[in-house]
Coordinates of C-alpha atoms and ligand atoms in Angstrom, one line a residue:
X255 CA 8.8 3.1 -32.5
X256 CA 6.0 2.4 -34.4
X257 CA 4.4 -1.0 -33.5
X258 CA 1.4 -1.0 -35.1
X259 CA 2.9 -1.2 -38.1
X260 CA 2.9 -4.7 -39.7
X261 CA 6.5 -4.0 -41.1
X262 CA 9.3 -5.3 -39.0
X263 CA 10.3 -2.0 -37.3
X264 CA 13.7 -2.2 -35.3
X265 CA 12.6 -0.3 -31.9
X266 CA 14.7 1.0 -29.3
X267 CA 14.5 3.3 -25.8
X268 CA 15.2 6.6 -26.0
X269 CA 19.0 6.4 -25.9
X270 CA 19.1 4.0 -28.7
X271 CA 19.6 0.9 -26.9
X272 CA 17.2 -2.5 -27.2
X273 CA 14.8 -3.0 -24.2
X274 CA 15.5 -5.4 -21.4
X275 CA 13.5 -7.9 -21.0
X276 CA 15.7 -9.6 -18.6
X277 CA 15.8 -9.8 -14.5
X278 CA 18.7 -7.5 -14.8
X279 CA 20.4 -5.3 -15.4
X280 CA 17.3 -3.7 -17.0
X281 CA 16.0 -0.5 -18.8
X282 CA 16.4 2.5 -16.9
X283 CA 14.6 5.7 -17.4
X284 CA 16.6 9.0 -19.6
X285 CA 16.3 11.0 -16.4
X286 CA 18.1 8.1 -14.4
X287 CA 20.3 7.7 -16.9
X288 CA 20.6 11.7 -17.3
X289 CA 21.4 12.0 -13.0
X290 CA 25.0 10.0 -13.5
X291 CA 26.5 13.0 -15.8
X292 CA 28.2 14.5 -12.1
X293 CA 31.1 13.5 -10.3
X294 CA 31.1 13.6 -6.5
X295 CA 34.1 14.0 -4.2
X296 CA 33.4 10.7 -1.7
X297 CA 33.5 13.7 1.3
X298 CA 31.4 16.2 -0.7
X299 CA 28.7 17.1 1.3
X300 CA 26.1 16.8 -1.1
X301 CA 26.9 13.5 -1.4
X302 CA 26.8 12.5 2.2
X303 CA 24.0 14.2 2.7
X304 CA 22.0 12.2 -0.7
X305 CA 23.5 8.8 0.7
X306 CA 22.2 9.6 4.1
X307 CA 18.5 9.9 2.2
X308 CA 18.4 7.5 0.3
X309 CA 19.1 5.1 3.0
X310 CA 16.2 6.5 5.2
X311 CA 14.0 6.2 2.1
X312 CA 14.9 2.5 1.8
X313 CA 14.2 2.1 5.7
X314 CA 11.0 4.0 4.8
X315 CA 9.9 1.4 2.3
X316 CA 9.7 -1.5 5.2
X317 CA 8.2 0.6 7.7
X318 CA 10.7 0.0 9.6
X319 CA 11.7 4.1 10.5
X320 CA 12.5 3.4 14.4
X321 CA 13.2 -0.4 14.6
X322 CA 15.8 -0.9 11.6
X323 CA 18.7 0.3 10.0
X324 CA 20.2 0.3 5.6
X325 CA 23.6 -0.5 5.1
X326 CA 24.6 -0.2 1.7
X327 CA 27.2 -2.4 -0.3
X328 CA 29.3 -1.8 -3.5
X329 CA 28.7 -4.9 -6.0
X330 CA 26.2 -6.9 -7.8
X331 CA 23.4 -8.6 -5.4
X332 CA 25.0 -11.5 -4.7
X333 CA 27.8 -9.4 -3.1
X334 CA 25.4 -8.2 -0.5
X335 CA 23.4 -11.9 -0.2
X336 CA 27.2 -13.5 0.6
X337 CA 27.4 -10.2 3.1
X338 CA 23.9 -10.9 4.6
X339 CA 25.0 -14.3 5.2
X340 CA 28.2 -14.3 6.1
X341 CA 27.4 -11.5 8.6
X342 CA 24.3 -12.8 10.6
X343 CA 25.0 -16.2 10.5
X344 CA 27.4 -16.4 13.1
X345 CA 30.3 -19.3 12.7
X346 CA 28.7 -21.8 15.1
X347 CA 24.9 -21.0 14.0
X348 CA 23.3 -23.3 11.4
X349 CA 21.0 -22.1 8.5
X350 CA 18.2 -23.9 7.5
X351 CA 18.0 -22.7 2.8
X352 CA 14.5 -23.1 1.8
X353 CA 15.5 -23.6 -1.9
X354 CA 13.5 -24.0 -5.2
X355 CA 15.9 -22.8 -7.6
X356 CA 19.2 -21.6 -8.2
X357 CA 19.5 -18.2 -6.1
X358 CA 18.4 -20.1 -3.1
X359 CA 21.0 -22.6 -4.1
X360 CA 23.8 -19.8 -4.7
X361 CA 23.0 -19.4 -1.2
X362 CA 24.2 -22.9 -0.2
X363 CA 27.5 -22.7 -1.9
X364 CA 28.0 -18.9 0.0
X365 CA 27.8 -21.3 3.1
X366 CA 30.2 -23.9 1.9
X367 CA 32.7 -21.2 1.0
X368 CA 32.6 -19.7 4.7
X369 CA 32.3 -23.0 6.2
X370 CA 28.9 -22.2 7.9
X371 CA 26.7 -25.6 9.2
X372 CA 23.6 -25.4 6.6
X373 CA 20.7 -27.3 6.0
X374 CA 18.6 -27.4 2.4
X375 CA 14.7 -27.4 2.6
X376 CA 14.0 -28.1 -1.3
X377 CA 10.7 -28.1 -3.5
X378 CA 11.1 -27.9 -7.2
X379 CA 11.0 -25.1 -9.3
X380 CA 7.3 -24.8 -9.7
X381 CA 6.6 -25.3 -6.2
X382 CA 6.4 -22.5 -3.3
X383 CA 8.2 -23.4 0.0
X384 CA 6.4 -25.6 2.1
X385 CA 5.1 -23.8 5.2
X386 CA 4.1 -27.4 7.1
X387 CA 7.7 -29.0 6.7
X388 CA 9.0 -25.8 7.6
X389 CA 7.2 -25.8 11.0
X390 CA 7.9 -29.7 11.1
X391 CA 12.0 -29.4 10.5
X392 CA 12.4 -26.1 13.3
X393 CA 10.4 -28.5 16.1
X394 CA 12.5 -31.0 15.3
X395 CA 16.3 -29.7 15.2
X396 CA 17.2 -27.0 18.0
X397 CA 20.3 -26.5 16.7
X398 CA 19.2 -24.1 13.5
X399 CA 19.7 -20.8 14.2
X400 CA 18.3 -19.1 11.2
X401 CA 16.0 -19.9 8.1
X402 CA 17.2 -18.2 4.5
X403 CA 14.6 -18.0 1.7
X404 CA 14.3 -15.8 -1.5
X405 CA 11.3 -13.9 -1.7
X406 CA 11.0 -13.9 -5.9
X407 CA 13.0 -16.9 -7.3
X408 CA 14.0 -15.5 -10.4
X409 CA 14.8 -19.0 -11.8
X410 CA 11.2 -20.1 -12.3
X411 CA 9.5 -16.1 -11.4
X412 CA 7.5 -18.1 -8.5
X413 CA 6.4 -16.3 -5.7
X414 CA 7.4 -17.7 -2.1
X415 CA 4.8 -17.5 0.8
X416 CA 7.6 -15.1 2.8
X417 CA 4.7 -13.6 5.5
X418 CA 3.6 -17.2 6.1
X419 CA 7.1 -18.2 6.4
X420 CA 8.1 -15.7 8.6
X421 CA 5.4 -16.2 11.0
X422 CA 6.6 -20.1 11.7
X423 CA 10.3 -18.4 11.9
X424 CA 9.2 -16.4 14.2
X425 CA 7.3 -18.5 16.7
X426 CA 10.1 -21.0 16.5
X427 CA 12.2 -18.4 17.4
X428 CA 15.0 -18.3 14.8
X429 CA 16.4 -15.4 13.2
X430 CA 15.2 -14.5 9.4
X431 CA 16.9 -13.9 6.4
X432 CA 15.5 -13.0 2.9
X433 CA 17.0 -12.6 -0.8
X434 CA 14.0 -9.7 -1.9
X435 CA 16.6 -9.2 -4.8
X436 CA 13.9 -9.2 -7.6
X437 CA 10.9 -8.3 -5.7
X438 CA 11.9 -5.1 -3.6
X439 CA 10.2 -2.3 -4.6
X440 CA 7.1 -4.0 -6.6
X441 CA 6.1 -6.5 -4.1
X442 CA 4.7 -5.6 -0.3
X443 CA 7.7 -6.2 1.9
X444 CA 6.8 -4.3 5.6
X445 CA 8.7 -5.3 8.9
X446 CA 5.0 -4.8 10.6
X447 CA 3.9 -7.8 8.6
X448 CA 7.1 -9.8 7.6
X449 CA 9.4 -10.1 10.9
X450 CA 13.2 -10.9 9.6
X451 CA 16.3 -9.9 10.8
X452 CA 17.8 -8.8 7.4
X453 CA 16.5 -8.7 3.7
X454 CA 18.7 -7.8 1.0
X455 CA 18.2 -6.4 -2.7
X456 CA 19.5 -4.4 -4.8
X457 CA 19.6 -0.7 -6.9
X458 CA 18.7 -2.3 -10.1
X459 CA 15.8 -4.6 -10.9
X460 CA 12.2 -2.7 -9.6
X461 CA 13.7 0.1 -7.6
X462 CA 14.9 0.7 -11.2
X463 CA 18.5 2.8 -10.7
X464 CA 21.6 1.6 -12.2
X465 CA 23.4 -1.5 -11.5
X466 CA 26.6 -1.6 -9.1
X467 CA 25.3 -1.3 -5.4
X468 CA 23.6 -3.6 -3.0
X469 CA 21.5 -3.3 0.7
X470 CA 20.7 -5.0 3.6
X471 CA 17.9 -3.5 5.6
X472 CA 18.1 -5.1 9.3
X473 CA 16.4 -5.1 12.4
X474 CA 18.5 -3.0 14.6
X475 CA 19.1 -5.3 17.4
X476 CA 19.7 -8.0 15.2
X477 CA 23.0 -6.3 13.4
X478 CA 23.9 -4.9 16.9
X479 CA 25.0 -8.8 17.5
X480 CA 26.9 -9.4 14.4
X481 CA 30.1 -7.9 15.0
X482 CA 33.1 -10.6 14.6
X483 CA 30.4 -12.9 12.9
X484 CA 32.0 -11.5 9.5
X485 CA 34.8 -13.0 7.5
X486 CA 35.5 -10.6 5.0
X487 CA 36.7 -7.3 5.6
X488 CA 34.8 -5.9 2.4
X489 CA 31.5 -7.0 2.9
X490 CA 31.3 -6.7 6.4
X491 CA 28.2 -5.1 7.1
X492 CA 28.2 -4.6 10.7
X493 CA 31.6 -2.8 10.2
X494 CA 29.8 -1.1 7.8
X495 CA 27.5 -0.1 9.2
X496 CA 29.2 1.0 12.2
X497 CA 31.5 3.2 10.4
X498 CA 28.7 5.1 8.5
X499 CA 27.1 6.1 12.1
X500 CA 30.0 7.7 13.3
X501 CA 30.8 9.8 9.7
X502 CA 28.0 9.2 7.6
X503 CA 31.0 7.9 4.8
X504 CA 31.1 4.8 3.1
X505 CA 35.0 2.7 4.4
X506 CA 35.6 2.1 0.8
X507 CA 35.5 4.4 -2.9
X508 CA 31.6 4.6 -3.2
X509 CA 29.6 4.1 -6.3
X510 CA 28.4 7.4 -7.0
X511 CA 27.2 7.7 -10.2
X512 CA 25.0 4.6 -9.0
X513 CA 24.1 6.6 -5.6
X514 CA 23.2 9.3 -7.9
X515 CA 21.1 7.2 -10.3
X516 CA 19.3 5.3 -7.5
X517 CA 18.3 8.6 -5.7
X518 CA 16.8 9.8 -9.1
X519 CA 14.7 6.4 -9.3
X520 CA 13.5 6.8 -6.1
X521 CA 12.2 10.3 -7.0
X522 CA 10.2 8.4 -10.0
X523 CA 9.6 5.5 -7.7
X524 CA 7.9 7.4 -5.4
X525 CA 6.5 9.6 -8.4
X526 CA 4.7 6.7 -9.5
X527 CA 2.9 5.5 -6.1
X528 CA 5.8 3.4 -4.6
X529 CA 5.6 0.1 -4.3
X530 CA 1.7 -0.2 -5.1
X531 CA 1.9 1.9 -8.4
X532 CA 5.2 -0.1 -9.4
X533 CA 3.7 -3.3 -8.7
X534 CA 0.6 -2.5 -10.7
X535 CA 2.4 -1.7 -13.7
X536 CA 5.0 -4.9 -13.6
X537 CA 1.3 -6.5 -13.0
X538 CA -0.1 -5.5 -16.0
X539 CA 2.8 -5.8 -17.9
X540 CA 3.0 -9.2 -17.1
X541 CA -0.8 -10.1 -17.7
X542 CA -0.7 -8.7 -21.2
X543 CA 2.4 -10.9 -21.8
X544 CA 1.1 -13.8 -20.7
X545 CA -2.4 -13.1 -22.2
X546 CA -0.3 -12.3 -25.3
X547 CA 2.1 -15.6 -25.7
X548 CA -1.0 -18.1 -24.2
X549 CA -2.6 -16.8 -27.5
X550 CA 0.4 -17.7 -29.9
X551 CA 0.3 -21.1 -28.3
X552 CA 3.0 -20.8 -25.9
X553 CA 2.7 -22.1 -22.0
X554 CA 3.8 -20.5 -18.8
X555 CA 5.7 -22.7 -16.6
X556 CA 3.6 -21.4 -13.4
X557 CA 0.2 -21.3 -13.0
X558 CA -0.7 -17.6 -12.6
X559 CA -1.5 -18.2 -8.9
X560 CA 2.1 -18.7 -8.7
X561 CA 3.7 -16.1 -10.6
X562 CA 5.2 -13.2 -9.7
X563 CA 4.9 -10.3 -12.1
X564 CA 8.9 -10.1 -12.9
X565 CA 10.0 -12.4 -14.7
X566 CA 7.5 -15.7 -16.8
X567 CA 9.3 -19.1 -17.6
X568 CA 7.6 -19.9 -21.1
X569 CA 8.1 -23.5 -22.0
X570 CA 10.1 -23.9 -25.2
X571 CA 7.9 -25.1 -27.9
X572 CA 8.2 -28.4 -29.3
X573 CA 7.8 -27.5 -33.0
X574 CA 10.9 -28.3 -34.6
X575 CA 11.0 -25.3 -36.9
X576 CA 11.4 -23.1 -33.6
X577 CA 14.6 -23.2 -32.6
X578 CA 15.6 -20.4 -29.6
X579 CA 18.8 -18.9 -30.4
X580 CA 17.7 -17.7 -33.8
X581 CA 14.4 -16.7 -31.7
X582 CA 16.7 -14.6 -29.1
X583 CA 18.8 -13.4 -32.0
X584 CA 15.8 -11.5 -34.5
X585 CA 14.2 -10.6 -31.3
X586 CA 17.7 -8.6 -30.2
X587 CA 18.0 -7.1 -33.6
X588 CA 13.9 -5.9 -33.5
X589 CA 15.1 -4.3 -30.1
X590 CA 14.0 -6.7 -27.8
X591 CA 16.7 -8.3 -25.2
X592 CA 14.5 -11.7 -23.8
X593 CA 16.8 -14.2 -21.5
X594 CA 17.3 -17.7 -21.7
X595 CA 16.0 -20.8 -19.3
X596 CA 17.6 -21.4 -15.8
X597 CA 15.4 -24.2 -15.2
X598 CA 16.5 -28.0 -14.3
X599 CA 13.1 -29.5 -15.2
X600 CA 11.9 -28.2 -18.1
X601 CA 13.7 -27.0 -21.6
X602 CA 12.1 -23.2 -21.4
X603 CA 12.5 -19.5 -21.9
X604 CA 11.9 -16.3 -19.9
X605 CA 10.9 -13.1 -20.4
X606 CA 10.9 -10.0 -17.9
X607 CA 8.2 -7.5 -17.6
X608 CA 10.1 -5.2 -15.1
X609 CA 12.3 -1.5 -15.8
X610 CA 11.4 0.9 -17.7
X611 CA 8.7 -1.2 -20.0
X612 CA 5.3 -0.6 -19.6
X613 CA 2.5 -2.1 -22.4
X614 CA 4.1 -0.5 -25.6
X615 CA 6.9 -2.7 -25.3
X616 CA 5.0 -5.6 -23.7
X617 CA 2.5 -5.6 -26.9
X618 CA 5.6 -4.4 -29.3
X619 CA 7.5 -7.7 -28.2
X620 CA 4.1 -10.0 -28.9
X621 CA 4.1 -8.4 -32.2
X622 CA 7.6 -9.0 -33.1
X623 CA 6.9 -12.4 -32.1
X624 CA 4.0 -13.2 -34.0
X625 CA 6.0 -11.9 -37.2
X626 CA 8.1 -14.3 -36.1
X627 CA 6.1 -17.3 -35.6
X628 CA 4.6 -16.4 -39.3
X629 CA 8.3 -15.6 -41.2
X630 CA 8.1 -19.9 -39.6
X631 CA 5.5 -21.1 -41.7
X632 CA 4.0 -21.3 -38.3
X633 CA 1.0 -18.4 -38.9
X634 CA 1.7 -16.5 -35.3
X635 CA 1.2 -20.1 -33.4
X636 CA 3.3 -22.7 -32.0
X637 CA 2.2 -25.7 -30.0
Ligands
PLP188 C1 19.3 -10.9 -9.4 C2 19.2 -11.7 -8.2 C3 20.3 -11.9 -7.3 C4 21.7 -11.2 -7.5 O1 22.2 -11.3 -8.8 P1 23.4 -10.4 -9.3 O2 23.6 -11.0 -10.7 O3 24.6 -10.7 -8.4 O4 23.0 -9.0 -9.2 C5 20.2 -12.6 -6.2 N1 19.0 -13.2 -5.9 C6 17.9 -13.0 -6.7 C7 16.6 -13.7 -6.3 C8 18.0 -12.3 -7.9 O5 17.0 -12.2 -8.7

């Protein structure tokens, strides 16, 4: 655990396990980790009674304590995305996919699969949503009902303008739908500032609990109008929902373990300032990084104006000698888990700077690096 040290030192968490440098699943703390070792009956009251909290915390976390409502799904976050989609969309509305990259694209094929009307507003991947051809495509076709966007796009780690975008949603009158998967829980997100009818995100990534359940937070009289809208039974959320007012149960086996988890990092999330303190930390976590790899030569894909501090697109070097699966694979063995490009413009790299990290790994990482870059012949710089 010793990175000052100029020897290669193999680190790893405190379970023995390389850090996650990834947008998920991610490091979680010992003590979330530790909260898993109990199994609940699905009618145990303890249980009801810590799923009914940590649903009002997640309303909590919007504001949003007399207007909306949680609903919690098992699966990864794309289960609850397809949910949130399939469910307030209803089968003769139209949605309008402000896209620049892939999630917001995975969001296109949910609406080919349940044969919803959809429209794609795109940028590229290093450009935010554009607020004026927003306004310009809602004046000019009545017939979209709502606008989708993701909030982080984890593809690039670009930040979309989502209070500016909801404001032109809003006066056009449409509903609002946003994928906060990897921003929830670091980022500002309040239903005082940002009016939408549903977000959705997830227990892992910065809420920082185990992987294996997703939510929707919604408006309540927007999910009041979704029932039929749905067209699967298991990610129904308004029948969902519905069935967790009248007996506070989940309708099908519920994650536990991961309910337990998640209501531990809430107790740490909340220990550390919520979503100010969390976002401060992924802040300077990310600044160091970038501080860190601009230094050795590499360059970000965003301008930091841009990025959000979750996940950086590097571009990959152009020096021959560096070549990025052997990169990935001493990195993994020296403890450190990075993740490759998603991009369609650019041949590039990405490292997280959200879980359990905070600026020992961040600096142990650029360390490990720099070794690197020198074992190269390339004396701790690429260009
Ligand atoms: C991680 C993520 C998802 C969901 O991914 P899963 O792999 O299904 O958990 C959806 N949208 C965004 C923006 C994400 O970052």
């Amino acid at each position: 655990m010793n990175n000052q040290n100029s020897s290669f030192e193999v680190v790893a968490s405190g379970t023995g396990d390389p850090y996650l440098l990834t947008p998920g699943p991610l490091t979680t703390s010992e003590t979330v980790k530790q909260a898993m070792l109990h199994d609940y009956g699905s009618r145990d009251n303890d249980f009801i009674d810590l799923n009914q909290r940590v649903l009002d915390r997640l309303v909590e976390m919007v504001d949003g304590a007399s207007s909306h409502v949680a609903v919690p799904l098992q699966g990864s976050g794309t289960f609850v995305v397809e949910a949130m989609i399939g469910c307030f969309v209803p089968r003769d509305g139209k949605l309008l996919i402000c896209v620049n990259g892939a999630y917001g694209h995975r969001i296109a094929s949910m609406c080919q699969y349940y044969q919803r009307s959809y429209l794609i507003q795109e940028s590229n991947e290093e450009t935010p949503i554009d607020i004026n051809e927003l306004d310009r495509r809602l004046s000019e076709d009545e017939s979209i009902t709502h606008v989708a966007v993701v909030y982080c796009e984890t593809t690039s780690g670009i930040l979309n303008p989502i209070k500016e975008i909801s404001e032109v949603v809003k006066k056009h009158h449409r509903g609002f739908l946003i994928d906060a998967m990897s921003a929830f829980g670091a980022l500002p997100l309040s239903s005082k500032d940002v009016h939408f009818d549903a977000v959705v995100a997830s227990s892992n990534k910065c809420l920082e609990g185990a992987p294996g359940m997703g939510f929707c937070i919604a408006r309540e009289e927007a999910i009041e109008v979704t029932q039929g809208n749905a067209m699967s039974l298991s990610l129904d959320l308004y029948d969902q929902w519905t069935a967790m007012k009248k007996n506070r149960q989940w309708r099908f086996t519920p994650p536990t373990h991961v309910l337990l988890a998640f209501n531990q990092a809430l107790n740490e999330f909340d220990d550390e300032g919520g979503v100010e303190g969390r976002g401060q930390r992924y802040q300077s976590n990310c600044d160091i990084l970038v501080k860190g790899m601009r230094d050795m030569g590499f360059e970000t894909l965003l301008p930091d104006k841009l990025q959000a501090p979750i996940i950086i697109t590097f571009h990959m070097p152009r020096d021959s000698r560096f070549e990025f699966s052997a990169f990935y694979d001493r990195l993994r063995e020296m403890g450190y888990v990075i993740y490759p490009g998603k991009l369609t413009i650019a041949d590039s790299f990405r490292v997280g700077c959200i879980g359990r990290l905070d600026e020992t790994q961040m600096r142990g990482v650029l360390a490990t690096i720099r070794l690197y870059l020198d074992r190269l012949g390339l004396e701790g710089r690429v260009s």
